[in-house]
């Protein structure tokens, strides 16, 4: 059995964040990879989690979703962040456990999480996963990374991160999924603030699915392209953006692919 939860150390997740961000840390993740403890700290330092007491029988009814283990390579100090899902009601919890060099338990605290918090923690561990993460180098330095999670029935969730050095990432909470939570195909940022994301075409759509941000990924708006007579009414289908090429915030080109009369055209 796991040890009973404790209310002691209500800010244990912030202690864990500071521990992960320090030098000489080895980080192991059960699903995914974290290249930098600073990335984890950037997220946890902005959280406001609520510590909870769980019934002693509850830990045996939890399914582990994610484990992040942080070890001090110059001592035996250890910290773990475990994310669980309750089998009975689907609720999510995080457990922060930390031990000193002599094995003394310095923190063992449970927190209640929302499903969105759980997704963010999973996304943090997927930044290095090239199969589901789109990257966009910023001309003046740095990059944006977008983790695409949970594609099902043509939809997925998108999590944005900004990095100055390509190692330490800061989460960017935006509204792209409120606008269009579909399957992303490409991403381009022409500055720290201005960027574009295109989505694969849906047969029900009558215009290319292209969205633009002017505040670094916090808010997004659909871009209406001047398509002229190219419309569903005139026999065109499958319209979608296949390439985004901008030199700066104002000058660039968008390539749109579509089908007409059974054939493809650009």
PDB file of C-alpha atoms in Angstrom:
ATOM      1  CA  UNK A   1       0.000   0.000   0.000  1.00  0.00           C
ATOM      2  CA  UNK A   2       1.032   3.557  -0.558  1.00  0.00           C
ATOM      3  CA  UNK A   3       1.546   5.599   2.586  1.00  0.00           C
ATOM      4  CA  UNK A   4      -1.483   7.551   3.876  1.00  0.00           C
ATOM      5  CA  UNK A   5      -1.767  11.103   2.522  1.00  0.00           C
ATOM      6  CA  UNK A   6      -0.834  14.077   4.655  1.00  0.00           C
ATOM      7  CA  UNK A   7      -1.957  17.695   4.788  1.00  0.00           C
ATOM      8  CA  UNK A   8       1.501  18.771   5.949  1.00  0.00           C
ATOM      9  CA  UNK A   9       3.343  20.937   3.430  1.00  0.00           C
ATOM     10  CA  UNK A  10       0.452  22.424   1.502  1.00  0.00           C
ATOM     11  CA  UNK A  11       2.945  24.017  -0.924  1.00  0.00           C
ATOM     12  CA  UNK A  12       4.796  20.780  -1.612  1.00  0.00           C
ATOM     13  CA  UNK A  13       4.322  21.116  -5.376  1.00  0.00           C
ATOM     14  CA  UNK A  14       6.203  24.432  -5.289  1.00  0.00           C
ATOM     15  CA  UNK A  15       8.979  22.820  -3.234  1.00  0.00           C
ATOM     16  CA  UNK A  16       9.096  20.068  -5.838  1.00  0.00           C
ATOM     17  CA  UNK A  17       9.262  22.676  -8.625  1.00  0.00           C
ATOM     18  CA  UNK A  18      12.288  24.368  -7.032  1.00  0.00           C
ATOM     19  CA  UNK A  19      13.950  20.992  -6.512  1.00  0.00           C
ATOM     20  CA  UNK A  20      13.413  19.977 -10.164  1.00  0.00           C
ATOM     21  CA  UNK A  21      14.762  23.291 -11.499  1.00  0.00           C
ATOM     22  CA  UNK A  22      18.061  23.145  -9.585  1.00  0.00           C
ATOM     23  CA  UNK A  23      21.358  21.940 -11.089  1.00  0.00           C
ATOM     24  CA  UNK A  24      22.530  18.311 -11.041  1.00  0.00           C
ATOM     25  CA  UNK A  25      19.084  16.771 -11.491  1.00  0.00           C
ATOM     26  CA  UNK A  26      18.236  13.555 -13.313  1.00  0.00           C
ATOM     27  CA  UNK A  27      14.620  13.427 -14.486  1.00  0.00           C
ATOM     28  CA  UNK A  28      12.808  10.241 -15.446  1.00  0.00           C
ATOM     29  CA  UNK A  29       9.272  10.248 -16.882  1.00  0.00           C
ATOM     30  CA  UNK A  30       7.029   7.197 -17.225  1.00  0.00           C
ATOM     31  CA  UNK A  31       5.521   8.491 -20.477  1.00  0.00           C
ATOM     32  CA  UNK A  32       7.542  10.979 -22.495  1.00  0.00           C
ATOM     33  CA  UNK A  33      10.704  12.921 -21.709  1.00  0.00           C
ATOM     34  CA  UNK A  34      11.658  16.117 -19.902  1.00  0.00           C
ATOM     35  CA  UNK A  35      14.919  17.705 -20.994  1.00  0.00           C
ATOM     36  CA  UNK A  36      14.754  20.389 -18.323  1.00  0.00           C
ATOM     37  CA  UNK A  37      13.397  20.601 -14.804  1.00  0.00           C
ATOM     38  CA  UNK A  38      12.957  24.311 -15.411  1.00  0.00           C
ATOM     39  CA  UNK A  39      10.118  23.475 -17.825  1.00  0.00           C
ATOM     40  CA  UNK A  40       8.278  21.611 -15.082  1.00  0.00           C
ATOM     41  CA  UNK A  41       8.973  24.395 -12.579  1.00  0.00           C
ATOM     42  CA  UNK A  42       7.652  27.055 -14.957  1.00  0.00           C
ATOM     43  CA  UNK A  43       4.314  25.268 -14.969  1.00  0.00           C
ATOM     44  CA  UNK A  44       4.061  24.333 -11.282  1.00  0.00           C
ATOM     45  CA  UNK A  45       5.066  27.786 -10.066  1.00  0.00           C
ATOM     46  CA  UNK A  46       1.941  29.232 -11.663  1.00  0.00           C
ATOM     47  CA  UNK A  47      -0.455  26.648 -10.186  1.00  0.00           C
ATOM     48  CA  UNK A  48      -2.854  26.916  -7.277  1.00  0.00           C
ATOM     49  CA  UNK A  49      -3.537  23.321  -6.287  1.00  0.00           C
ATOM     50  CA  UNK A  50      -5.716  22.269  -3.354  1.00  0.00           C
ATOM     51  CA  UNK A  51      -4.326  19.701  -0.911  1.00  0.00           C
ATOM     52  CA  UNK A  52      -6.796  16.929  -0.002  1.00  0.00           C
ATOM     53  CA  UNK A  53      -7.134  14.070   2.460  1.00  0.00           C
ATOM     54  CA  UNK A  54      -7.952  10.760   0.801  1.00  0.00           C
ATOM     55  CA  UNK A  55      -9.553   7.815   2.628  1.00  0.00           C
ATOM     56  CA  UNK A  56      -6.926   5.207   3.460  1.00  0.00           C
ATOM     57  CA  UNK A  57      -8.630   2.762   1.086  1.00  0.00           C
ATOM     58  CA  UNK A  58      -8.607   5.243  -1.797  1.00  0.00           C
ATOM     59  CA  UNK A  59      -4.982   4.823  -2.984  1.00  0.00           C
ATOM     60  CA  UNK A  60      -5.685   1.192  -3.885  1.00  0.00           C
ATOM     61  CA  UNK A  61      -8.418   2.367  -6.272  1.00  0.00           C
ATOM     62  CA  UNK A  62      -6.255   4.785  -8.267  1.00  0.00           C
ATOM     63  CA  UNK A  63      -4.737   4.194 -11.710  1.00  0.00           C
ATOM     64  CA  UNK A  64      -1.364   5.865 -12.262  1.00  0.00           C
ATOM     65  CA  UNK A  65      -1.399   8.085 -15.348  1.00  0.00           C
ATOM     66  CA  UNK A  66       2.038   9.701 -15.192  1.00  0.00           C
ATOM     67  CA  UNK A  67       5.131   9.558 -12.984  1.00  0.00           C
ATOM     68  CA  UNK A  68       7.888  12.173 -12.942  1.00  0.00           C
ATOM     69  CA  UNK A  69      10.907  11.201 -10.824  1.00  0.00           C
ATOM     70  CA  UNK A  70      13.612  13.755  -9.987  1.00  0.00           C
ATOM     71  CA  UNK A  71      16.908  12.634  -8.442  1.00  0.00           C
ATOM     72  CA  UNK A  72      19.754  14.811  -7.151  1.00  0.00           C
ATOM     73  CA  UNK A  73      22.789  13.227  -8.817  1.00  0.00           C
ATOM     74  CA  UNK A  74      25.122  14.479  -6.061  1.00  0.00           C
ATOM     75  CA  UNK A  75      23.081  13.010  -3.208  1.00  0.00           C
ATOM     76  CA  UNK A  76      20.219  10.635  -2.560  1.00  0.00           C
ATOM     77  CA  UNK A  77      17.568  13.345  -2.404  1.00  0.00           C
ATOM     78  CA  UNK A  78      14.520  12.274  -4.382  1.00  0.00           C
ATOM     79  CA  UNK A  79      11.214  13.791  -5.455  1.00  0.00           C
ATOM     80  CA  UNK A  80       8.302  12.297  -7.350  1.00  0.00           C
ATOM     81  CA  UNK A  81       5.150  13.728  -8.899  1.00  0.00           C
ATOM     82  CA  UNK A  82       2.557  11.039  -9.607  1.00  0.00           C
ATOM     83  CA  UNK A  83      -0.747  11.649 -11.385  1.00  0.00           C
ATOM     84  CA  UNK A  84      -3.655   9.286 -10.711  1.00  0.00           C
ATOM     85  CA  UNK A  85      -7.177   8.739 -11.959  1.00  0.00           C
ATOM     86  CA  UNK A  86      -9.811   7.388  -9.575  1.00  0.00           C
ATOM     87  CA  UNK A  87     -11.390   4.225 -10.978  1.00  0.00           C
ATOM     88  CA  UNK A  88     -14.788   4.837  -9.387  1.00  0.00           C
ATOM     89  CA  UNK A  89     -15.557   8.428 -10.364  1.00  0.00           C
ATOM     90  CA  UNK A  90     -12.824   9.467 -12.821  1.00  0.00           C
ATOM     91  CA  UNK A  91     -11.426  12.217 -10.568  1.00  0.00           C
ATOM     92  CA  UNK A  92      -7.740  13.130 -10.912  1.00  0.00           C
ATOM     93  CA  UNK A  93      -5.124  13.543  -8.186  1.00  0.00           C
ATOM     94  CA  UNK A  94      -1.439  14.374  -7.938  1.00  0.00           C
ATOM     95  CA  UNK A  95       0.844  13.085  -5.231  1.00  0.00           C
ATOM     96  CA  UNK A  96       4.052  14.926  -4.343  1.00  0.00           C
ATOM     97  CA  UNK A  97       6.542  12.853  -2.358  1.00  0.00           C
ATOM     98  CA  UNK A  98      10.011  14.034  -1.364  1.00  0.00           C
ATOM     99  CA  UNK A  99      12.770  12.425   0.686  1.00  0.00           C
ATOM    100  CA  UNK A 100      15.976  13.841   2.169  1.00  0.00           C
ATOM    101  CA  UNK A 101      19.452  12.377   1.604  1.00  0.00           C
ATOM    102  CA  UNK A 102      19.051  10.159   4.686  1.00  0.00           C
ATOM    103  CA  UNK A 103      15.737   8.782   3.461  1.00  0.00           C
ATOM    104  CA  UNK A 104      13.576  10.927   5.727  1.00  0.00           C
ATOM    105  CA  UNK A 105      10.219  11.776   4.153  1.00  0.00           C
ATOM    106  CA  UNK A 106      10.036  15.566   3.937  1.00  0.00           C
ATOM    107  CA  UNK A 107       6.745  15.779   2.018  1.00  0.00           C
ATOM    108  CA  UNK A 108       3.915  13.428   1.094  1.00  0.00           C
ATOM    109  CA  UNK A 109       0.939  15.460  -0.081  1.00  0.00           C
ATOM    110  CA  UNK A 110      -2.057  14.736  -2.311  1.00  0.00           C
ATOM    111  CA  UNK A 111      -3.763  17.331  -4.496  1.00  0.00           C
ATOM    112  CA  UNK A 112      -7.003  17.314  -6.431  1.00  0.00           C
ATOM    113  CA  UNK A 113      -6.511  18.050 -10.150  1.00  0.00           C
ATOM    114  CA  UNK A 114      -8.834  18.996 -12.966  1.00  0.00           C
ATOM    115  CA  UNK A 115      -8.751  16.978 -16.174  1.00  0.00           C
ATOM    116  CA  UNK A 116      -7.201  20.007 -17.890  1.00  0.00           C
ATOM    117  CA  UNK A 117      -4.363  20.116 -15.321  1.00  0.00           C
ATOM    118  CA  UNK A 118      -3.746  16.438 -16.003  1.00  0.00           C
ATOM    119  CA  UNK A 119      -3.553  17.076 -19.738  1.00  0.00           C
ATOM    120  CA  UNK A 120      -1.051  19.903 -19.208  1.00  0.00           C
ATOM    121  CA  UNK A 121       1.235  17.646 -17.143  1.00  0.00           C
ATOM    122  CA  UNK A 122       1.074  15.013 -19.876  1.00  0.00           C
ATOM    123  CA  UNK A 123       1.827  17.651 -22.535  1.00  0.00           C
ATOM    124  CA  UNK A 124       4.898  18.824 -20.581  1.00  0.00           C
ATOM    125  CA  UNK A 125       6.335  15.349 -20.918  1.00  0.00           C
ATOM    126  CA  UNK A 126       5.684  15.248 -24.685  1.00  0.00           C
ATOM    127  CA  UNK A 127       7.563  18.359 -25.841  1.00  0.00           C
ATOM    128  CA  UNK A 128      10.436  16.182 -27.104  1.00  0.00           C
ATOM    129  CA  UNK A 129       8.055  13.820 -28.936  1.00  0.00           C
ATOM    130  CA  UNK A 130       8.456  14.819 -32.593  1.00  0.00           C
ATOM    131  CA  UNK A 131       5.510  12.657 -33.663  1.00  0.00           C
ATOM    132  CA  UNK A 132       2.918  14.815 -31.901  1.00  0.00           C
ATOM    133  CA  UNK A 133       4.759  18.128 -31.378  1.00  0.00           C
ATOM    134  CA  UNK A 134       4.955  20.869 -34.010  1.00  0.00           C
ATOM    135  CA  UNK A 135       7.818  23.389 -33.694  1.00  0.00           C
ATOM    136  CA  UNK A 136       8.275  26.854 -35.126  1.00  0.00           C
ATOM    137  CA  UNK A 137      11.589  28.692 -34.919  1.00  0.00           C
ATOM    138  CA  UNK A 138      11.189  32.413 -34.224  1.00  0.00           C
ATOM    139  CA  UNK A 139      13.388  34.572 -36.515  1.00  0.00           C
ATOM    140  CA  UNK A 140      14.678  36.751 -33.660  1.00  0.00           C
ATOM    141  CA  UNK A 141      15.499  33.695 -31.533  1.00  0.00           C
ATOM    142  CA  UNK A 142      13.636  31.090 -29.550  1.00  0.00           C
ATOM    143  CA  UNK A 143      10.859  28.787 -30.660  1.00  0.00           C
ATOM    144  CA  UNK A 144       7.243  27.842 -30.140  1.00  0.00           C
ATOM    145  CA  UNK A 145       6.257  24.223 -29.586  1.00  0.00           C
ATOM    146  CA  UNK A 146       2.710  22.890 -29.861  1.00  0.00           C
ATOM    147  CA  UNK A 147       1.866  19.487 -28.395  1.00  0.00           C
ATOM    148  CA  UNK A 148      -1.124  17.909 -30.137  1.00  0.00           C
ATOM    149  CA  UNK A 149      -2.922  15.548 -27.789  1.00  0.00           C
ATOM    150  CA  UNK A 150      -5.677  13.000 -28.034  1.00  0.00           C
ATOM    151  CA  UNK A 151      -6.816  12.949 -31.677  1.00  0.00           C
ATOM    152  CA  UNK A 152     -10.233  11.300 -31.875  1.00  0.00           C
ATOM    153  CA  UNK A 153     -13.121  11.775 -34.300  1.00  0.00           C
ATOM    154  CA  UNK A 154     -11.096  14.472 -36.086  1.00  0.00           C
ATOM    155  CA  UNK A 155     -10.423  16.533 -32.956  1.00  0.00           C
ATOM    156  CA  UNK A 156      -7.437  17.017 -30.664  1.00  0.00           C
ATOM    157  CA  UNK A 157      -6.171  19.286 -27.865  1.00  0.00           C
ATOM    158  CA  UNK A 158      -3.309  21.745 -28.396  1.00  0.00           C
ATOM    159  CA  UNK A 159      -0.791  22.928 -25.787  1.00  0.00           C
ATOM    160  CA  UNK A 160       1.632  25.746 -26.557  1.00  0.00           C
ATOM    161  CA  UNK A 161       5.069  26.338 -25.051  1.00  0.00           C
ATOM    162  CA  UNK A 162       7.609  29.096 -25.633  1.00  0.00           C
ATOM    163  CA  UNK A 163      11.354  28.673 -25.194  1.00  0.00           C
ATOM    164  CA  UNK A 164      14.225  31.124 -25.506  1.00  0.00           C
ATOM    165  CA  UNK A 165      16.870  28.402 -25.676  1.00  0.00           C
ATOM    166  CA  UNK A 166      15.068  25.302 -26.988  1.00  0.00           C
ATOM    167  CA  UNK A 167      15.402  23.548 -23.624  1.00  0.00           C
ATOM    168  CA  UNK A 168      13.465  25.479 -20.978  1.00  0.00           C
ATOM    169  CA  UNK A 169       9.820  25.972 -21.921  1.00  0.00           C
ATOM    170  CA  UNK A 170       7.115  28.247 -20.547  1.00  0.00           C
ATOM    171  CA  UNK A 171       3.473  27.172 -21.045  1.00  0.00           C
ATOM    172  CA  UNK A 172       1.256  29.556 -23.023  1.00  0.00           C
ATOM    173  CA  UNK A 173      -2.430  29.163 -22.194  1.00  0.00           C
ATOM    174  CA  UNK A 174      -4.556  30.146 -25.178  1.00  0.00           C
ATOM    175  CA  UNK A 175      -7.982  29.798 -26.762  1.00  0.00           C
ATOM    176  CA  UNK A 176      -7.180  27.907 -29.982  1.00  0.00           C
ATOM    177  CA  UNK A 177      -9.222  24.876 -28.941  1.00  0.00           C
ATOM    178  CA  UNK A 178     -12.193  27.105 -28.190  1.00  0.00           C
ATOM    179  CA  UNK A 179     -11.933  28.347 -31.768  1.00  0.00           C
ATOM    180  CA  UNK A 180     -11.218  25.124 -33.628  1.00  0.00           C
ATOM    181  CA  UNK A 181     -10.152  21.942 -31.845  1.00  0.00           C
ATOM    182  CA  UNK A 182      -9.336  19.945 -34.959  1.00  0.00           C
ATOM    183  CA  UNK A 183      -6.180  18.188 -36.202  1.00  0.00           C
ATOM    184  CA  UNK A 184      -3.319  20.645 -36.816  1.00  0.00           C
ATOM    185  CA  UNK A 185      -1.035  20.212 -39.827  1.00  0.00           C
ATOM    186  CA  UNK A 186       1.487  23.049 -39.694  1.00  0.00           C
ATOM    187  CA  UNK A 187       2.612  26.023 -37.610  1.00  0.00           C
ATOM    188  CA  UNK A 188       4.708  29.108 -38.357  1.00  0.00           C
ATOM    189  CA  UNK A 189       5.725  32.066 -36.167  1.00  0.00           C
ATOM    190  CA  UNK A 190       7.169  35.158 -37.818  1.00  0.00           C
ATOM    191  CA  UNK A 191       7.861  36.849 -34.462  1.00  0.00           C
ATOM    192  CA  UNK A 192       7.409  36.153 -30.760  1.00  0.00           C
ATOM    193  CA  UNK A 193       3.837  37.446 -31.057  1.00  0.00           C
ATOM    194  CA  UNK A 194       2.596  36.679 -34.567  1.00  0.00           C
ATOM    195  CA  UNK A 195       2.015  33.115 -35.661  1.00  0.00           C
ATOM    196  CA  UNK A 196      -0.204  30.861 -37.770  1.00  0.00           C
ATOM    197  CA  UNK A 197      -1.616  27.344 -37.395  1.00  0.00           C
ATOM    198  CA  UNK A 198      -3.319  25.434 -40.213  1.00  0.00           C
ATOM    199  CA  UNK A 199      -5.518  22.372 -39.888  1.00  0.00           C
ATOM    200  CA  UNK A 200      -6.153  19.429 -42.171  1.00  0.00           C
ATOM    201  CA  UNK A 201      -9.220  19.835 -44.332  1.00  0.00           C
ATOM    202  CA  UNK A 202     -12.657  18.571 -43.390  1.00  0.00           C
ATOM    203  CA  UNK A 203     -15.107  17.815 -46.203  1.00  0.00           C
ATOM    204  CA  UNK A 204     -17.800  19.779 -44.392  1.00  0.00           C
ATOM    205  CA  UNK A 205     -15.664  22.948 -44.463  1.00  0.00           C
ATOM    206  CA  UNK A 206     -16.067  25.464 -47.277  1.00  0.00           C
ATOM    207  CA  UNK A 207     -12.905  27.514 -46.621  1.00  0.00           C
ATOM    208  CA  UNK A 208      -9.271  26.810 -45.646  1.00  0.00           C
ATOM    209  CA  UNK A 209      -8.781  26.386 -41.892  1.00  0.00           C
ATOM    210  CA  UNK A 210      -6.061  28.891 -40.990  1.00  0.00           C
ATOM    211  CA  UNK A 211      -5.776  30.697 -37.649  1.00  0.00           C
ATOM    212  CA  UNK A 212      -3.565  33.609 -36.562  1.00  0.00           C
ATOM    213  CA  UNK A 213      -2.347  34.919 -33.215  1.00  0.00           C
ATOM    214  CA  UNK A 214      -0.918  38.377 -32.513  1.00  0.00           C
ATOM    215  CA  UNK A 215      -0.129  37.839 -28.823  1.00  0.00           C
ATOM    216  CA  UNK A 216       2.154  34.822 -28.716  1.00  0.00           C
ATOM    217  CA  UNK A 217      -0.520  32.138 -28.786  1.00  0.00           C
ATOM    218  CA  UNK A 218      -2.924  33.438 -26.145  1.00  0.00           C
ATOM    219  CA  UNK A 219      -5.753  34.350 -28.519  1.00  0.00           C
ATOM    220  CA  UNK A 220      -6.453  33.093 -32.036  1.00  0.00           C
ATOM    221  CA  UNK A 221      -8.696  34.208 -34.891  1.00  0.00           C
ATOM    222  CA  UNK A 222      -9.590  32.560 -38.164  1.00  0.00           C
ATOM    223  CA  UNK A 223      -7.950  34.094 -41.239  1.00  0.00           C
ATOM    224  CA  UNK A 224     -10.343  34.651 -44.128  1.00  0.00           C
ATOM    225  CA  UNK A 225      -8.428  34.108 -47.365  1.00  0.00           C
ATOM    226  CA  UNK A 226      -9.483  35.826 -50.641  1.00  0.00           C
ATOM    227  CA  UNK A 227     -10.575  32.727 -52.578  1.00  0.00           C
ATOM    228  CA  UNK A 228     -12.604  34.490 -55.293  1.00  0.00           C
ATOM    229  CA  UNK A 229     -14.714  32.010 -57.272  1.00  0.00           C
ATOM    230  CA  UNK A 230     -13.089  29.020 -55.600  1.00  0.00           C
ATOM    231  CA  UNK A 231     -15.987  27.856 -53.456  1.00  0.00           C
ATOM    232  CA  UNK A 232     -18.063  24.804 -52.679  1.00  0.00           C
ATOM    233  CA  UNK A 233     -20.895  26.287 -54.758  1.00  0.00           C
ATOM    234  CA  UNK A 234     -18.588  26.245 -57.807  1.00  0.00           C
ATOM    235  CA  UNK A 235     -17.535  22.624 -57.357  1.00  0.00           C
ATOM    236  CA  UNK A 236     -14.432  22.923 -55.180  1.00  0.00           C
ATOM    237  CA  UNK A 237     -13.958  20.641 -52.153  1.00  0.00           C
ATOM    238  CA  UNK A 238     -11.218  19.663 -49.690  1.00  0.00           C
ATOM    239  CA  UNK A 239      -9.825  23.188 -49.435  1.00  0.00           C
ATOM    240  CA  UNK A 240      -6.936  23.381 -46.966  1.00  0.00           C
ATOM    241  CA  UNK A 241      -3.645  25.185 -46.387  1.00  0.00           C
ATOM    242  CA  UNK A 242      -0.638  23.098 -47.407  1.00  0.00           C
ATOM    243  CA  UNK A 243       2.138  25.655 -46.836  1.00  0.00           C
ATOM    244  CA  UNK A 244       2.704  28.872 -44.884  1.00  0.00           C
ATOM    245  CA  UNK A 245       5.702  31.021 -45.899  1.00  0.00           C
ATOM    246  CA  UNK A 246       6.040  34.492 -44.373  1.00  0.00           C
ATOM    247  CA  UNK A 247       9.103  36.746 -44.387  1.00  0.00           C
ATOM    248  CA  UNK A 248       7.728  39.037 -41.690  1.00  0.00           C
ATOM    249  CA  UNK A 249       4.412  40.008 -40.070  1.00  0.00           C
ATOM    250  CA  UNK A 250       2.946  41.386 -43.305  1.00  0.00           C
ATOM    251  CA  UNK A 251       4.689  39.775 -46.270  1.00  0.00           C
ATOM    252  CA  UNK A 252       4.351  36.138 -47.212  1.00  0.00           C
ATOM    253  CA  UNK A 253       2.428  33.494 -49.093  1.00  0.00           C
ATOM    254  CA  UNK A 254      -0.193  30.871 -48.266  1.00  0.00           C
ATOM    255  CA  UNK A 255      -0.549  27.794 -50.495  1.00  0.00           C
ATOM    256  CA  UNK A 256      -4.033  26.286 -50.624  1.00  0.00           C
ATOM    257  CA  UNK A 257      -4.870  22.887 -52.056  1.00  0.00           C
ATOM    258  CA  UNK A 258      -8.324  21.851 -53.214  1.00  0.00           C
ATOM    259  CA  UNK A 259     -10.129  19.311 -55.389  1.00  0.00           C
ATOM    260  CA  UNK A 260     -12.254  20.217 -58.395  1.00  0.00           C
ATOM    261  CA  UNK A 261     -14.315  17.817 -60.473  1.00  0.00           C
ATOM    262  CA  UNK A 262     -12.494  14.832 -59.054  1.00  0.00           C
ATOM    263  CA  UNK A 263      -8.998  16.279 -59.564  1.00  0.00           C
ATOM    264  CA  UNK A 264      -6.621  18.175 -57.301  1.00  0.00           C
ATOM    265  CA  UNK A 265      -5.453  21.741 -57.822  1.00  0.00           C
ATOM    266  CA  UNK A 266      -3.365  24.367 -55.996  1.00  0.00           C
TER     267      UNK A 266
END
